[in-house]
GROMACS .gro file of C-alpha atoms in nm:
model
  346
    1MET     CA    1  -1.351   1.226   2.097
    2SER     CA    2  -1.147   1.027   2.376
    3VAL     CA    3  -1.476   0.840   2.466
    4LEU     CA    4  -1.521   0.741   2.104
    5ALA     CA    5  -1.137   0.610   2.100
    6LEU     CA    6  -1.229   0.422   2.421
    7LEU     CA    7  -1.523   0.254   2.275
    8ALA     CA    8  -1.361   0.182   1.944
    9GLY     CA    9  -1.075   0.008   2.136
   10MET     CA   10  -1.320  -0.200   2.322
   11GLY     CA   11  -1.445  -0.320   1.995
   12GLY     CA   12  -1.113  -0.473   1.911
   13PRO     CA   13  -0.778  -0.376   1.752
   14ARG     CA   14  -0.897  -0.308   1.425
   15GLN     CA   15  -0.998   0.059   1.455
   16ILE     CA   16  -0.660   0.123   1.648
   17ILE     CA   17  -0.471  -0.002   1.337
   18VAL     CA   18  -0.682   0.168   1.079
   19LEU     CA   19  -0.748   0.487   1.257
   20TYR     CA   20  -0.564   0.587   1.584
   21LEU     CA   21  -0.227   0.447   1.513
   22PRO     CA   22  -0.198   0.624   1.166
   23LEU     CA   23  -0.326   0.944   1.322
   24LEU     CA   24  -0.040   0.908   1.584
   25CYS     CA   25   0.224   0.833   1.330
   26SER     CA   26   0.133   1.105   1.104
   27SER     CA   27   0.113   1.376   1.377
   28VAL     CA   28   0.465   1.316   1.485
   29PRO     CA   29   0.655   1.426   1.168
   30TRP     CA   30   0.436   1.744   1.136
   31PHE     CA   31   0.539   1.852   1.488
   32VAL     CA   32   0.912   1.738   1.478
   33LEU     CA   33   1.014   1.774   1.111
   34GLU     CA   34   0.813   2.045   0.944
   35LYS     CA   35   0.964   2.390   0.971
   36SER     CA   36   0.780   2.645   1.178
   37ASP     CA   37   0.519   2.851   0.998
   38GLY     CA   38   0.346   3.029   1.284
   39ASN     CA   39   0.104   2.750   1.367
   40GLY     CA   40   0.325   2.563   1.606
   41LEU     CA   41   0.049   2.560   1.877
   42GLU     CA   42  -0.203   2.403   1.618
   43LYS     CA   43   0.058   2.126   1.546
   44LEU     CA   44   0.123   2.066   1.928
   45SER     CA   45  -0.268   2.061   1.994
   46TYR     CA   46  -0.286   1.790   1.702
   47LEU     CA   47  -0.012   1.583   1.841
   48LEU     CA   48  -0.156   1.593   2.180
   49ALA     CA   49  -0.513   1.500   2.060
   50CYS     CA   50  -0.391   1.220   1.850
   51THR     CA   51  -0.175   1.084   2.141
   52VAL     CA   52  -0.449   1.096   2.396
   53ASN     CA   53  -0.701   0.938   2.140
   54PHE     CA   54  -0.434   0.659   2.076
   55VAL     CA   55  -0.393   0.599   2.460
   56PHE     CA   56  -0.777   0.582   2.515
   57SER     CA   57  -0.809   0.341   2.236
   58ILE     CA   58  -0.545   0.109   2.386
   59ALA     CA   59  -0.716   0.145   2.722
   60GLY     CA   60  -1.040   0.045   2.551
   61TYR     CA   61  -0.864  -0.261   2.414
   62VAL     CA   62  -0.724  -0.344   2.753
   63ILE     CA   63  -1.069  -0.327   2.918
   64ASN     CA   64  -1.190  -0.549   2.646
   65SER     CA   65  -0.922  -0.826   2.644
   66LYS     CA   66  -0.864  -0.827   3.025
   67ILE     CA   67  -1.186  -0.736   3.188
   68LEU     CA   68  -1.488  -0.799   2.965
   69ALA     CA   69  -1.309  -1.114   2.821
   70GLN     CA   70  -1.362  -1.261   3.175
   71LYS     CA   71  -1.733  -1.209   3.189
   72PHE     CA   72  -1.849  -1.243   2.840
   73GLN     CA   73  -1.776  -1.480   2.561
   74PHE     CA   74  -1.672  -1.335   2.233
   75MET     CA   75  -1.430  -1.428   1.949
   76VAL     CA   76  -1.055  -1.341   1.974
   77TYR     CA   77  -0.835  -1.343   1.687
   78ASP     CA   78  -0.469  -1.464   1.743
   79ILE     CA   79  -0.235  -1.268   1.509
   80HIS     CA   80   0.119  -1.375   1.471
   81TYR     CA   81   0.424  -1.232   1.307
   82LYS     CA   82   0.553  -1.405   0.990
   83ASP     CA   83   0.832  -1.355   0.752
   84PHE     CA   84   0.803  -1.077   0.511
   85SER     CA   85   0.558  -1.188   0.222
   86LEU     CA   86   0.578  -1.017  -0.110
   87GLU     CA   87   0.268  -1.212  -0.208
   88SER     CA   88   0.070  -1.055   0.079
   89VAL     CA   89   0.178  -0.712  -0.046
   90VAL     CA   90   0.057  -0.768  -0.373
   91GLN     CA   91  -0.275  -0.909  -0.244
   92ALA     CA   92  -0.333  -0.592  -0.054
   93PHE     CA   93  -0.234  -0.376  -0.343
   94ASN     CA   94  -0.466  -0.561  -0.576
   95GLY     CA   95  -0.739  -0.536  -0.312
   96ILE     CA   96  -0.687  -0.156  -0.290
   97LEU     CA   97  -0.724  -0.127  -0.666
   98ARG     CA   98  -1.045  -0.343  -0.658
   99THR     CA   99  -1.198  -0.118  -0.398
  100PHE     CA  100  -1.118   0.198  -0.611
  101GLY     CA  101  -1.316   0.014  -0.912
  102TYR     CA  102  -1.062  -0.207  -1.092
  103SER     CA  103  -1.237  -0.522  -1.247
  104GLY     CA  104  -1.151  -0.777  -1.500
  105GLY     CA  105  -1.290  -0.815  -1.839
  106LYS     CA  106  -1.210  -0.807  -2.201
  107ILE     CA  107  -0.966  -0.537  -2.309
  108PHE     CA  108  -1.198  -0.411  -2.577
  109SER     CA  109  -1.490  -0.351  -2.355
  110PHE     CA  110  -1.661  -0.109  -2.131
  111ALA     CA  111  -1.426  -0.244  -1.862
  112THR     CA  112  -1.131  -0.078  -2.012
  113VAL     CA  113  -1.290   0.259  -1.994
  114LEU     CA  114  -1.385   0.222  -1.626
  115ASN     CA  115  -1.036   0.082  -1.535
  116GLY     CA  116  -0.873   0.377  -1.720
  117CYS     CA  117  -1.078   0.618  -1.527
  118MET     CA  118  -1.029   0.426  -1.209
  119PHE     CA  119  -0.635   0.464  -1.258
  120MET     CA  120  -0.685   0.846  -1.315
  121VAL     CA  121  -0.872   0.866  -0.980
  122VAL     CA  122  -0.588   0.672  -0.815
  123LEU     CA  123  -0.347   0.924  -0.974
  124MET     CA  124  -0.555   1.203  -0.842
  125VAL     CA  125  -0.529   1.072  -0.483
  126ALA     CA  126  -0.163   1.021  -0.518
  127VAL     CA  127  -0.092   1.368  -0.653
  128SER     CA  128  -0.311   1.514  -0.356
  129VAL     CA  129  -0.119   1.321  -0.097
  130TYR     CA  130   0.214   1.406  -0.240
  131THR     CA  131   0.142   1.768  -0.268
  132GLY     CA  132   0.008   1.757   0.084
  133ILE     CA  133   0.290   1.605   0.263
  134THR     CA  134   0.565   1.776   0.065
  135GLY     CA  135   0.405   2.126   0.076
  136LYS     CA  136   0.434   2.179  -0.315
  137CYS     CA  137   0.110   2.369  -0.298
  138ARG     CA  138  -0.004   2.614  -0.021
  139LEU     CA  139  -0.248   2.407   0.175
  140SER     CA  140  -0.394   2.438   0.529
  141PHE     CA  141  -0.263   2.217   0.822
  142PHE     CA  142  -0.590   2.032   0.799
  143ALA     CA  143  -0.540   1.931   0.439
  144ARG     CA  144  -0.177   1.832   0.507
  145SER     CA  145  -0.264   1.635   0.798
  146LEU     CA  146  -0.533   1.453   0.621
  147SER     CA  147  -0.286   1.355   0.352
  148GLY     CA  148  -0.024   1.252   0.598
  149TYR     CA  149  -0.295   1.023   0.791
  150PHE     CA  150  -0.406   0.872   0.460
  151LEU     CA  151  -0.061   0.778   0.355
  152CYS     CA  152   0.032   0.635   0.711
  153ALA     CA  153  -0.298   0.428   0.708
  154VAL     CA  154  -0.225   0.279   0.369
  155ILE     CA  155   0.143   0.196   0.465
  156ILE     CA  156   0.047   0.031   0.804
  157TYR     CA  157  -0.230  -0.166   0.634
  158VAL     CA  158  -0.005  -0.304   0.371
  159LEU     CA  159   0.266  -0.366   0.634
  160LEU     CA  160   0.020  -0.547   0.839
  161TYR     CA  161  -0.042  -0.810   0.584
  162ALA     CA  162   0.311  -0.824   0.483
  163PHE     CA  163   0.441  -0.925   0.836
  164THR     CA  164   0.146  -1.092   1.006
  165ASP     CA  165  -0.078  -1.390   0.936
  166ILE     CA  166  -0.391  -1.177   0.971
  167PRO     CA  167  -0.640  -1.318   0.697
  168TYR     CA  168  -0.723  -1.095   0.401
  169ALA     CA  169  -1.052  -0.942   0.262
  170ASP     CA  170  -1.110  -0.648   0.051
  171ARG     CA  171  -1.373  -0.511   0.284
  172TYR     CA  172  -1.108  -0.457   0.552
  173ASN     CA  173  -0.942  -0.170   0.353
  174LEU     CA  174  -1.275   0.028   0.334
  175PRO     CA  175  -1.241   0.224   0.656
  176ILE     CA  176  -0.903   0.361   0.509
  177LEU     CA  177  -0.993   0.412   0.152
  178VAL     CA  178  -1.316   0.601   0.231
  179PHE     CA  179  -1.090   0.871   0.302
  180ALA     CA  180  -0.961   0.898  -0.061
  181ILE     CA  181  -1.246   1.111  -0.168
  182PRO     CA  182  -1.215   1.378   0.111
  183VAL     CA  183  -0.838   1.389   0.033
  184ILE     CA  184  -0.915   1.494  -0.323
  185ALA     CA  185  -1.205   1.716  -0.221
  186VAL     CA  186  -1.008   1.914   0.043
  187HIS     CA  187  -0.703   1.946  -0.208
  188MET     CA  188  -0.915   2.073  -0.491
  189LYS     CA  189  -1.083   2.318  -0.262
  190GLU     CA  190  -0.751   2.473  -0.137
  191VAL     CA  191  -0.522   2.443  -0.443
  192LEU     CA  192  -0.482   2.759  -0.629
  193TRP     CA  193  -0.622   2.649  -0.962
  194ASN     CA  194  -0.888   2.767  -1.197
  195GLN     CA  195  -1.232   2.718  -1.042
  196THR     CA  196  -1.370   2.551  -1.359
  197VAL     CA  197  -1.087   2.301  -1.385
  198LYS     CA  198  -1.133   2.223  -1.015
  199ARG     CA  199  -1.502   2.166  -1.060
  200GLY     CA  200  -1.440   1.939  -1.371
  201ILE     CA  201  -1.198   1.719  -1.176
  202CYS     CA  202  -1.427   1.684  -0.870
  203VAL     CA  203  -1.728   1.599  -1.110
  204PHE     CA  204  -1.502   1.346  -1.308
  205ALA     CA  205  -1.389   1.184  -0.988
  206LEU     CA  206  -1.756   1.145  -0.844
  207GLY     CA  207  -1.857   1.034  -1.187
  208VAL     CA  208  -1.608   0.756  -1.194
  209VAL     CA  209  -1.710   0.639  -0.834
  210TYR     CA  210  -2.070   0.638  -0.935
  211LEU     CA  211  -2.008   0.452  -1.260
  212CYS     CA  212  -1.770   0.193  -1.102
  213GLY     CA  213  -2.036   0.142  -0.818
  214VAL     CA  214  -2.323   0.100  -1.059
  215ARG     CA  215  -2.136  -0.154  -1.265
  216LYS     CA  216  -2.036  -0.353  -0.974
  217VAL     CA  217  -2.398  -0.372  -0.837
  218TYR     CA  218  -2.528  -0.469  -1.176
  219THR     CA  219  -2.267  -0.732  -1.230
  220ALA     CA  220  -2.342  -0.875  -0.879
  221LEU     CA  221  -2.715  -0.874  -0.960
  222ASN     CA  222  -2.647  -1.120  -1.252
  223ILE     CA  223  -2.436  -1.353  -1.043
  224ASP     CA  224  -2.637  -1.609  -0.843
  225THR     CA  225  -2.373  -1.729  -0.611
  226THR     CA  226  -2.627  -1.901  -0.372
  227ALA     CA  227  -2.763  -2.134  -0.656
  228PRO     CA  228  -2.561  -2.449  -0.556
  229MET     CA  229  -2.619  -2.380  -0.186
  230ARG     CA  230  -3.003  -2.361  -0.241
  231GLU     CA  231  -2.995  -2.705  -0.395
  232VAL     CA  232  -2.826  -2.836  -0.068
  233VAL     CA  233  -3.088  -2.658   0.131
  234ASP     CA  234  -3.383  -2.788  -0.064
  235TYR     CA  235  -3.251  -3.137  -0.039
  236LEU     CA  236  -3.228  -3.111   0.341
  237LEU     CA  237  -3.572  -2.950   0.377
  238ASP     CA  238  -3.738  -3.220   0.164
  239ARG     CA  239  -3.601  -3.494   0.388
  240GLN     CA  240  -3.648  -3.295   0.706
  241VAL     CA  241  -3.278  -3.304   0.816
  242VAL     CA  242  -3.240  -2.951   0.971
  243ASN     CA  243  -2.950  -2.994   1.201
  244GLY     CA  244  -2.594  -3.040   1.112
  245TYR     CA  245  -2.244  -2.888   1.084
  246ALA     CA  246  -2.065  -2.675   0.818
  247THR     CA  247  -1.790  -2.425   0.835
  248PHE     CA  248  -1.884  -2.068   0.921
  249TRP     CA  249  -1.936  -1.899   0.584
  250ASN     CA  250  -2.143  -2.192   0.447
  251GLY     CA  251  -2.347  -2.262   0.770
  252ASN     CA  252  -2.486  -1.915   0.816
  253VAL     CA  253  -2.580  -1.899   0.440
  254MET     CA  254  -2.775  -2.221   0.477
  255THR     CA  255  -2.958  -2.068   0.781
  256GLU     CA  256  -3.041  -1.749   0.588
  257LEU     CA  257  -3.170  -1.941   0.269
  258SER     CA  258  -3.402  -2.169   0.467
  259ASN     CA  259  -3.540  -1.880   0.661
  260GLY     CA  260  -3.406  -2.039   0.994
  261GLU     CA  261  -3.542  -2.380   0.940
  262VAL     CA  262  -3.195  -2.533   0.896
  263ALA     CA  263  -2.996  -2.504   1.227
  264VAL     CA  264  -2.626  -2.523   1.155
  265ARG     CA  265  -2.341  -2.557   1.415
  266THR     CA  266  -2.060  -2.390   1.240
  267THR     CA  267  -1.676  -2.430   1.286
  268SER     CA  268  -1.398  -2.225   1.187
  269CYS     CA  269  -1.258  -2.490   0.968
  270ALA     CA  270  -1.360  -2.820   0.810
  271GLU     CA  271  -1.121  -3.016   1.031
  272ASP     CA  272  -1.310  -2.911   1.349
  273ILE     CA  273  -1.638  -3.070   1.234
  274PHE     CA  274  -1.466  -3.409   1.277
  275ARG     CA  275  -1.367  -3.350   1.670
  276THR     CA  276  -1.585  -3.447   1.949
  277ASP     CA  277  -1.450  -3.175   2.189
  278ASP     CA  278  -1.564  -2.820   2.209
  279ASN     CA  279  -1.487  -2.738   1.847
  280LEU     CA  280  -1.751  -2.485   1.749
  281TYR     CA  281  -1.679  -2.138   1.615
  282ARG     CA  282  -1.805  -1.883   1.896
  283TRP     CA  283  -1.864  -1.602   1.657
  284LEU     CA  284  -2.246  -1.562   1.585
  285GLN     CA  285  -2.308  -1.894   1.739
  286LEU     CA  286  -2.636  -1.976   1.914
  287LYS     CA  287  -2.582  -2.040   2.297
  288GLU     CA  288  -2.796  -2.348   2.263
  289HIS     CA  289  -2.545  -2.491   2.008
  290MET     CA  290  -2.267  -2.453   2.259
  291GLU     CA  291  -2.451  -2.640   2.526
  292HIS     CA  292  -2.634  -2.922   2.339
  293LYS     CA  293  -2.573  -3.160   2.068
  294PRO     CA  294  -2.812  -3.192   1.777
  295GLU     CA  295  -3.096  -3.441   1.790
  296GLY     CA  296  -3.212  -3.664   1.514
  297ASN     CA  297  -3.036  -3.703   1.181
  298ILE     CA  298  -2.753  -3.478   1.116
  299PHE     CA  299  -2.568  -3.357   0.805
  300ILE     CA  300  -2.210  -3.264   0.740
  301LEU     CA  301  -2.164  -3.008   0.466
  302LEU     CA  302  -1.832  -2.969   0.298
  303THR     CA  303  -1.711  -2.777  -0.008
  304GLN     CA  304  -1.518  -2.970  -0.258
  305GLU     CA  305  -1.189  -2.790  -0.118
  306GLU     CA  306  -1.281  -2.882   0.237
  307PHE     CA  307  -1.327  -3.243   0.146
  308ALA     CA  308  -0.966  -3.285   0.076
  309ALA     CA  309  -0.863  -3.180   0.431
  310CYS     CA  310  -1.106  -3.403   0.624
  311PRO     CA  311  -1.042  -3.763   0.750
  312GLN     CA  312  -1.057  -3.973   0.434
  313GLU     CA  313  -1.071  -4.306   0.614
  314LEU     CA  314  -1.407  -4.201   0.758
  315LEU     CA  315  -1.551  -4.034   0.455
  316ALA     CA  316  -1.454  -4.341   0.245
  317GLN     CA  317  -1.688  -4.565   0.449
  318GLU     CA  318  -1.981  -4.321   0.377
  319GLU     CA  319  -2.163  -4.244   0.061
  320ALA     CA  320  -2.246  -3.888  -0.003
  321ALA     CA  321  -2.615  -3.825   0.015
  322PHE     CA  322  -2.598  -3.543  -0.220
  323SER     CA  323  -2.320  -3.359  -0.416
  324ASN     CA  324  -2.290  -3.089  -0.683
  325ALA     CA  325  -2.012  -2.890  -0.843
  326ASN     CA  326  -1.950  -2.686  -0.513
  327TYR     CA  327  -2.071  -2.913  -0.221
  328ILE     CA  328  -2.067  -3.266  -0.076
  329LEU     CA  329  -2.339  -3.350   0.184
  330TYR     CA  330  -2.322  -3.643   0.422
  331ILE     CA  331  -2.606  -3.737   0.645
  332PHE     CA  332  -2.561  -3.954   0.962
  333PRO     CA  333  -2.830  -4.123   1.194
  334GLY     CA  334  -2.772  -3.911   1.504
  335TYR     CA  335  -2.477  -3.740   1.641
  336ASP     CA  336  -2.402  -4.030   1.892
  337GLU     CA  337  -2.354  -4.258   1.568
  338PHE     CA  338  -2.143  -3.989   1.417
  339ALA     CA  339  -1.926  -3.958   1.721
  340LYS     CA  340  -1.872  -4.332   1.735
  341ARG     CA  341  -1.764  -4.354   1.396
  342LEU     CA  342  -1.509  -4.083   1.461
  343GLU     CA  343  -1.378  -4.282   1.748
  344GLY     CA  344  -1.341  -4.581   1.511
  345ARG     CA  345  -1.624  -4.784   1.670
  346THR     CA  346  -1.919  -4.917   1.483
   0.00000   0.00000   0.00000
């Protein structure tokens, strides 16, 4: 386990935050505050195991940031503290609900049924965690420690967004919320209820997860989010303009949709496209892109939102080669010409 913690820490701070730190935080109260019930050795072993794994994960992160960073190039995220943001808390809370299955839709529709079932599953998780950490039911130490970990992980997760500028995405809560089902399952196994009732609750919870998953997949299949991007890719391929610049999430989609024919140098933000220094985003970037400028005609792809943040004095002199509801495409006769225009030369 310590080796896994070391390797996880070498992958960055995310696993430390979502796994090893909550484990450590949840193990201390069990050992210090809970009344002795004859399993003190088990609690001490749990505390020591969580502490050792946390230390090894930190050691892995130190190896990553102080040793490997000097030999290899990889992306490093700078996270800064900020004033408490209630908006970030609400954003994280809504993301948790969406992960459980909440979705928009008309009130008088099937979405209401699924959302109602989703809230019942959330209630089941909340009750399981509450009874686990308060000792309202006679549960094993494993069940209670699992509830404690889950609660600490959710609290740390929400506080992370409330007090730091880390960018938010729903997928980041999956490593935590995946433990919601084990929390319910372990609780149902150990609580002294009628077996038929417990089986019914478990079947209901699994059914809700299944139905919400099927609905999300079915909804996603009916949404063609890449249609506007395919228009851009087809336009470029028809004119044999296969080198250019775009922001990270747009550039990699272009490469995928063109089966690798369009080579995009990606940046972290649109403003970086209009810089002549080393402005490329190093994450998933070809080494060739870092060492050489593109040859031949080049394109600049911007979303409608990114366009507003770009140098208007330059773009005002250029006519967009192509645009649709989502994107604006500019084509320049070579990188050198583009660089001259950036520097104000003709």
